[in-house]
Short mmCIF file of C-alpha atoms in Angstrom, two decimals:
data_model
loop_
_atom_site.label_atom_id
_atom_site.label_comp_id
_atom_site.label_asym_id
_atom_site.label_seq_id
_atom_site.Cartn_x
_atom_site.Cartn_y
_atom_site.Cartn_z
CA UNK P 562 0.85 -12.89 17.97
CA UNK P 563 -0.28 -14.34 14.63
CA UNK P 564 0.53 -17.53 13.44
CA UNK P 565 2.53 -17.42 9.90
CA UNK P 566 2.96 -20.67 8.21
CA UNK P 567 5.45 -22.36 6.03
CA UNK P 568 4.47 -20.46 2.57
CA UNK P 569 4.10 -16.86 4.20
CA UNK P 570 7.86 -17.24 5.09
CA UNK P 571 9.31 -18.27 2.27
CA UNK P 572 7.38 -15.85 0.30
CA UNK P 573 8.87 -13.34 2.62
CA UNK P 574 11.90 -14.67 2.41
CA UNK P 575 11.50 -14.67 -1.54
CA UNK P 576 10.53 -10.89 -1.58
CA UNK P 577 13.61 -9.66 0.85
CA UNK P 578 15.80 -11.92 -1.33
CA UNK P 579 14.48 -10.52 -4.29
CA UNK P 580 14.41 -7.00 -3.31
CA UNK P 581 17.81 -7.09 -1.48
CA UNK P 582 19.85 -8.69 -4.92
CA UNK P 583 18.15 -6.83 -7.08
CA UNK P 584 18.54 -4.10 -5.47
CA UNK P 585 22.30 -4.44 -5.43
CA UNK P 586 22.33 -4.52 -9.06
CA UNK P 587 20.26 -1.37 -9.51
CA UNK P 588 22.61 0.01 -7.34
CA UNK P 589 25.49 -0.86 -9.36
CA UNK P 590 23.47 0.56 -12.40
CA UNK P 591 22.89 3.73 -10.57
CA UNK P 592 26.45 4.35 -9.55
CA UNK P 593 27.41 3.87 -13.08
CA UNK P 594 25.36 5.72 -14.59
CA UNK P 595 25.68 8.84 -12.40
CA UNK P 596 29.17 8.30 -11.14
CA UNK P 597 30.07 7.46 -6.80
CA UNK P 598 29.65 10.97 -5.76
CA UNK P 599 26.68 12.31 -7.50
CA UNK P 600 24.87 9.05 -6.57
CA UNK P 601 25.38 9.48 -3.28
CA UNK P 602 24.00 13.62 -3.15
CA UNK P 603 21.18 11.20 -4.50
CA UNK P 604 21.09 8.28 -1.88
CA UNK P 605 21.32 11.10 0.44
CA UNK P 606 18.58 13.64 -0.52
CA UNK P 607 15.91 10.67 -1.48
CA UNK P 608 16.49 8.61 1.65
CA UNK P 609 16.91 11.35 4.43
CA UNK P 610 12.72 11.91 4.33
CA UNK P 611 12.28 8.20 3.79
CA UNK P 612 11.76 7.62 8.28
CA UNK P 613 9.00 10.24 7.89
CA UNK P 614 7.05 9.49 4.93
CA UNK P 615 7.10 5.47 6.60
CA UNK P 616 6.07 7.21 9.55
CA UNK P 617 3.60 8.56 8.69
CA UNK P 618 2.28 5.82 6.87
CA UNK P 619 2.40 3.79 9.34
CA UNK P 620 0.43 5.75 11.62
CA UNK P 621 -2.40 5.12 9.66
CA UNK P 622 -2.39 1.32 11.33
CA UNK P 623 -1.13 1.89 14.75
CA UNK P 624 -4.43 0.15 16.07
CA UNK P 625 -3.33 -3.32 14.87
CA UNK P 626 0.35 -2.84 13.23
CA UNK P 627 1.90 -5.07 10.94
CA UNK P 628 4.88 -7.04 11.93
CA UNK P 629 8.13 -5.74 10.58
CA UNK P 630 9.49 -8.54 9.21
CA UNK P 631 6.41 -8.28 6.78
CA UNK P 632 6.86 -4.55 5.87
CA UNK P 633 10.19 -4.45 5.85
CA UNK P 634 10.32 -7.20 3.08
CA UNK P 635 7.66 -5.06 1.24
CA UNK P 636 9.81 -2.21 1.45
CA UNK P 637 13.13 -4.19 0.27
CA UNK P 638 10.31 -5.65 -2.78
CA UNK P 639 9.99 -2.13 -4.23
CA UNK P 640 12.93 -0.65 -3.07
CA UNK P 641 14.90 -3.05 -5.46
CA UNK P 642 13.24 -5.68 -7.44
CA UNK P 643 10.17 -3.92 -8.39
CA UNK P 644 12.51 -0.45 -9.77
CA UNK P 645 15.45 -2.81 -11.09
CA UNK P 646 12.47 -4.61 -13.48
CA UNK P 647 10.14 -1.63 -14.09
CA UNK P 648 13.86 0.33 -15.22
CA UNK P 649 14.86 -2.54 -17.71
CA UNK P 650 10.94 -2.83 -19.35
CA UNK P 651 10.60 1.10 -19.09
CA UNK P 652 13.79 1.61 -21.09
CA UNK P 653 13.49 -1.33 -23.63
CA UNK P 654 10.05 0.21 -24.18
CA UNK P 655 10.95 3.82 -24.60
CA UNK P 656 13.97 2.60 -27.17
CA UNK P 657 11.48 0.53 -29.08
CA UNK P 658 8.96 3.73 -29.63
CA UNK P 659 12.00 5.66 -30.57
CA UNK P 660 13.60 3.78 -33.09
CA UNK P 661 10.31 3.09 -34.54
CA UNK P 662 9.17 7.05 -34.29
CA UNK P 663 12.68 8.33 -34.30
CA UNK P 664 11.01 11.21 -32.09
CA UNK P 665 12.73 10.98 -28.60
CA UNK P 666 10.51 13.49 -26.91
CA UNK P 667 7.49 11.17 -28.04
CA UNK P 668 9.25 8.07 -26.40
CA UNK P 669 9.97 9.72 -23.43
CA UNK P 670 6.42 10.91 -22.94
CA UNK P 671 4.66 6.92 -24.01
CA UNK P 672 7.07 5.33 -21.76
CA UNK P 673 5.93 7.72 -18.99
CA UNK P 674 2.52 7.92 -19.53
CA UNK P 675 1.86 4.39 -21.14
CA UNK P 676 4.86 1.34 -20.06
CA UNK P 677 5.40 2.84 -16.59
CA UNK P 678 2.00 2.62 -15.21
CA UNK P 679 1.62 -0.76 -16.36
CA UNK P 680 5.13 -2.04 -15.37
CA UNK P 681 5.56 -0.36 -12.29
CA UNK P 682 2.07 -1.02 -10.78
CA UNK P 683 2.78 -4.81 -11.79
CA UNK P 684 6.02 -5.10 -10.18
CA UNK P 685 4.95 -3.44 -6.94
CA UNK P 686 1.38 -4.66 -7.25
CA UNK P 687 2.88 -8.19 -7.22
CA UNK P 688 4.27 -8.24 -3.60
CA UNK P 689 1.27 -6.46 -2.46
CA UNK P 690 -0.93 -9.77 -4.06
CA UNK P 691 1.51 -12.57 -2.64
CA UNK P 692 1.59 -11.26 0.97
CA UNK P 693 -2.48 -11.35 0.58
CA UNK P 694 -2.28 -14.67 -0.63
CA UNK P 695 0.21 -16.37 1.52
CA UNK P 696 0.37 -14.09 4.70
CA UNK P 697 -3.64 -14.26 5.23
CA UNK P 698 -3.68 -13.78 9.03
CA UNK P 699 -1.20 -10.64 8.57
CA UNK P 700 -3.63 -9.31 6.06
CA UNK P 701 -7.03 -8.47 7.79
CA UNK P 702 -8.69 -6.45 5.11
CA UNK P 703 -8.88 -2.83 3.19
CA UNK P 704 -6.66 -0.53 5.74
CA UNK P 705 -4.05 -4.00 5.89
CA UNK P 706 -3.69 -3.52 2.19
CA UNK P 707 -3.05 0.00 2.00
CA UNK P 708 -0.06 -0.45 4.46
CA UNK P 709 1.64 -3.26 2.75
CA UNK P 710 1.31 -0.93 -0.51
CA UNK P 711 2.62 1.97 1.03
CA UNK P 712 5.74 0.01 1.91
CA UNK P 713 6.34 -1.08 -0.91
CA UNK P 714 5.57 1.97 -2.85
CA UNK P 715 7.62 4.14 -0.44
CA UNK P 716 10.35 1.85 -1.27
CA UNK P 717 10.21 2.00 -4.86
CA UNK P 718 9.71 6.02 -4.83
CA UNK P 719 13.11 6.49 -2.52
CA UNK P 720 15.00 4.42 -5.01
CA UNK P 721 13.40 6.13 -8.01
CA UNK P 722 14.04 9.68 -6.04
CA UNK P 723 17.24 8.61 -6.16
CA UNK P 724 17.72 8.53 -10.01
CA UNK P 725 15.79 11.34 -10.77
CA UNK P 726 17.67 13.83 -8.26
CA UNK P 727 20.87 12.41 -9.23
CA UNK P 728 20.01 13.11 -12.81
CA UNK P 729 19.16 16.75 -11.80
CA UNK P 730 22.47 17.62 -9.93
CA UNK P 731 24.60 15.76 -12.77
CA UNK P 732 22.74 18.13 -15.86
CA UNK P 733 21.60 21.35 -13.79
CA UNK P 734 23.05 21.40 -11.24
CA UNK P 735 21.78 21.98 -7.21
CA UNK P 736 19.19 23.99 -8.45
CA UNK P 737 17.71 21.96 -11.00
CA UNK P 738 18.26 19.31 -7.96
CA UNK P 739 16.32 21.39 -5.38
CA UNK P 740 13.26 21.99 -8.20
CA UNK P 741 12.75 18.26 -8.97
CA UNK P 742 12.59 17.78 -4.62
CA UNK P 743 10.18 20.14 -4.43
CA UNK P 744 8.05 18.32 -7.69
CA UNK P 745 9.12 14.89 -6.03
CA UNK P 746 9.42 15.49 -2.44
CA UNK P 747 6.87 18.15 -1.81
CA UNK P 748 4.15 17.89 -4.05
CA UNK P 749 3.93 14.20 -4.87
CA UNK P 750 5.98 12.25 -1.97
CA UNK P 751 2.87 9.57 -2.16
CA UNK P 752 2.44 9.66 -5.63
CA UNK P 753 3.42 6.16 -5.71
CA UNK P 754 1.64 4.96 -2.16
CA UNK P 755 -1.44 6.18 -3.64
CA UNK P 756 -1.32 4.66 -6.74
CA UNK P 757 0.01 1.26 -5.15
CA UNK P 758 -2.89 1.64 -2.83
CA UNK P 759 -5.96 0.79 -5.06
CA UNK P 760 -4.47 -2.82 -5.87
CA UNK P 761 -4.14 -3.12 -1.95
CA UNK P 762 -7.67 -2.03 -1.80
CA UNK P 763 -9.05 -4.15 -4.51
CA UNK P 764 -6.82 -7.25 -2.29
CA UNK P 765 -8.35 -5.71 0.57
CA UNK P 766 -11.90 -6.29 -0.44
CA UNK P 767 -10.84 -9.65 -1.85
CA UNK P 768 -9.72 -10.41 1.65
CA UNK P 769 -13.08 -9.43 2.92
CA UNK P 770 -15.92 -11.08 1.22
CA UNK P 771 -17.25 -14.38 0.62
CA UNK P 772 -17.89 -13.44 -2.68
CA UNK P 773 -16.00 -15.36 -5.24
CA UNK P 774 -16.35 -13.01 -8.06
CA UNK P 775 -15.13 -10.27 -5.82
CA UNK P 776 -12.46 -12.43 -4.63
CA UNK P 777 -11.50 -12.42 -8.40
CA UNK P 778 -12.29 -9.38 -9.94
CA UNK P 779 -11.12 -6.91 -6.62
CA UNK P 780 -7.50 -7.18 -7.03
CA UNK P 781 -7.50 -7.24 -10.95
CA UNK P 782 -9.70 -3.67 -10.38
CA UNK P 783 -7.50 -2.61 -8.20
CA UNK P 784 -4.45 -2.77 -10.29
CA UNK P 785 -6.22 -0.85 -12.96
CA UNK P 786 -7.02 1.38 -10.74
CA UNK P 787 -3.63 1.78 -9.79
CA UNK P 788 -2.40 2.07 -13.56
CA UNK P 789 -5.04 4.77 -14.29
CA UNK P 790 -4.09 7.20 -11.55
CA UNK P 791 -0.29 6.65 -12.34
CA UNK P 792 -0.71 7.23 -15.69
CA UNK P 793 -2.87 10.31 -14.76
CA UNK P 794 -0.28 11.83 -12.93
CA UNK P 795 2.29 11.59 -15.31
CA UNK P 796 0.13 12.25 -18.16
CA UNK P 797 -0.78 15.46 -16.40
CA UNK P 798 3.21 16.21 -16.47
CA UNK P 799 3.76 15.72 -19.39
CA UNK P 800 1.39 17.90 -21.06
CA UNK P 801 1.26 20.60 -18.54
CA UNK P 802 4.09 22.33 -20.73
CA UNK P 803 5.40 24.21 -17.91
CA UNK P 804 5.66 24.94 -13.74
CA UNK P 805 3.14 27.26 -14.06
CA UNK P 806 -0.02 25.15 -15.87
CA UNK P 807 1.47 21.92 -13.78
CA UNK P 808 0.80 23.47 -10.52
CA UNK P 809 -2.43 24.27 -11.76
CA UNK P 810 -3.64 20.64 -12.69
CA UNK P 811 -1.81 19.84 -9.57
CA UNK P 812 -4.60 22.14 -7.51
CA UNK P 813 -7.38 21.30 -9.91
CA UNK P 814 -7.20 17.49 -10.20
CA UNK P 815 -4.38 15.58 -8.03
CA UNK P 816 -4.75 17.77 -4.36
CA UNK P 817 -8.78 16.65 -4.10
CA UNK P 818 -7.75 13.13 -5.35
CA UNK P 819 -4.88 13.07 -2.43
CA UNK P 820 -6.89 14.78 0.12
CA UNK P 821 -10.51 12.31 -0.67
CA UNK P 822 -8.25 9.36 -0.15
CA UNK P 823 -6.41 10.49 3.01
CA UNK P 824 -9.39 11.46 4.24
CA UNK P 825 -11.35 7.91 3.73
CA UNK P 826 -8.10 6.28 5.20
CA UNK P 827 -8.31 8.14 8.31
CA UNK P 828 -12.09 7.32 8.94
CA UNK P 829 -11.06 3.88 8.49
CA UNK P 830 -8.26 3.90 10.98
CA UNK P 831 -11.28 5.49 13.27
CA UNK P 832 -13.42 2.97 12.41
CA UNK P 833 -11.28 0.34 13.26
CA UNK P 834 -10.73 2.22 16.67
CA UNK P 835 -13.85 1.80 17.33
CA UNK P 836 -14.59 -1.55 16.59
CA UNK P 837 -11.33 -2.59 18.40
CA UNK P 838 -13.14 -0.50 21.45
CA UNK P 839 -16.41 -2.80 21.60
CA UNK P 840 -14.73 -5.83 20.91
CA UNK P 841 -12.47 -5.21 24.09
CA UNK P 842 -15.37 -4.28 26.54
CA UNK P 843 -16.20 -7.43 27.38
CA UNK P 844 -12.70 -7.94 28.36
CA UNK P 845 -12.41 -5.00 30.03
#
């Protein structure tokens, strides 16, 4: 077992605190705003592929797992602090732009493209830097800080899924509902892991050198990193001006992204393998 001192549990503590009373509040907002029924279709639709997205996840460090104490309070983190404040900014944003504009369509699209990236990968990026920095022996290196992402961006996404399908089924109805699950739940269920994953990463390569300046800049790069491909994916949306030229971006530019990065993540989780293999033969 590893050893977790006195400031990795209360920053755990702070993070499943956070995540679990803010996430009652976005709750409350949620339920408000769609009404108890169609906020439950929501809750329902968004959460019931939740066990195998994490599962999958997950899989990717099976050789040395995480404790769950750990990734469960990164899940709570973006499950309910990180969407309750990246909701609040996000919409204070996309009023500003439209009062000063008074072009709606226009605000929508900045706040997407522009505020969310930044906000979101902030708020989620956040837990992902205080675990590295108070949990150290929890957080080995690279393939440590892609996990801790992914929970926390898995989190966030099911809660945002929530919203968004909600929305669908209150204006279009289950069809509408079914077309946003397939944009959401098919195409891009680790939109958010990915994106979440490069400030991991950059804390990951923090984590592993001796370097100062990497120490430094690696988790700053990351998070830009993180803000560039999230605003690259819903840039991409937002101009594709239809299913038809979306899908086609979504072929052309966000597949090879997805599939490079998987890819490097499993010869990692080989890698690892492997060294965990020659470090046990002597033992053996």
């Amino acid at each position: 077992q590893k050893g977790t001192g006195m400031l990795g549990i209360l920053v755990m503590l702070g993070l499943t605190a956070g995540g679990v009373g803010l996430g009652l509040l976005a709750a409350a907002m949620t339920v408000f705003e769609l009404g108890p029924g169609v906020a439950l279709v929501g809750v329902i639709v968004a959460f019931v592929p939740v066990p195998l997205y994490l599962g999958i996840w997950l899989w990717l460090d099976r050789y040395d797992p995480e404790p769950s104490w750990a990734l469960g309070g990164a899940f709570l983190w973006g499950a309910g602090a990180a969407t309750f404040v990246s909701a609040i900014v996000n919409t204070v944003f996309g009023q500003v732009v439209k009062e000063a504009t008074g072009n709606p369509g226009l605000a929508n699209f900045l706040a997407a493209s522009i505020s969310a990236p930044f906000v979101e990968e902030a708020a989620k990026g956040l837990a992902v830097l205080l675990i590295y920095l108070a949990l150290r022996r929890q957080f080995d290196g690279v393939l440590d800080g892609i996990v801790y992402a992914g929970m926390v961006a898995l989190g966030f996404a099911a809660v945002e899924n929530v919203l968004y399908y909600g929305r669908s089924l209150a204006q279009g109805g289950a069809g509408q509902m079914i077309f946003v699950f397939f944009l959401r739940g098919i195409l891009g269920p680790f939109g958010h892991a990915v994106y979440t994953s490069m400030t991991g990463i950059g804390c990951g390569l923090a984590r592993q050198s001796h370097n100062t300046l990497v120490r430094l800049v690696a988790p700053v790069a990351g998070y830009f990193a993180a803000v560039f491909l999230h605003s690259l994916w819903n840039t991409m949306a937002g101009l594709a001006g239809g299913i038809g030229a979306f899908l086609l971006l979504y072929l052309v530019v966000w597949a090879p992204l997805f599939l490079i990065f998987f890819a490097v993540v499993i010869w990692m989780g080989a890698r690892e393998s492997a060294l965990i293999q020659r470090m046990l033969k002597a033992e053996v």
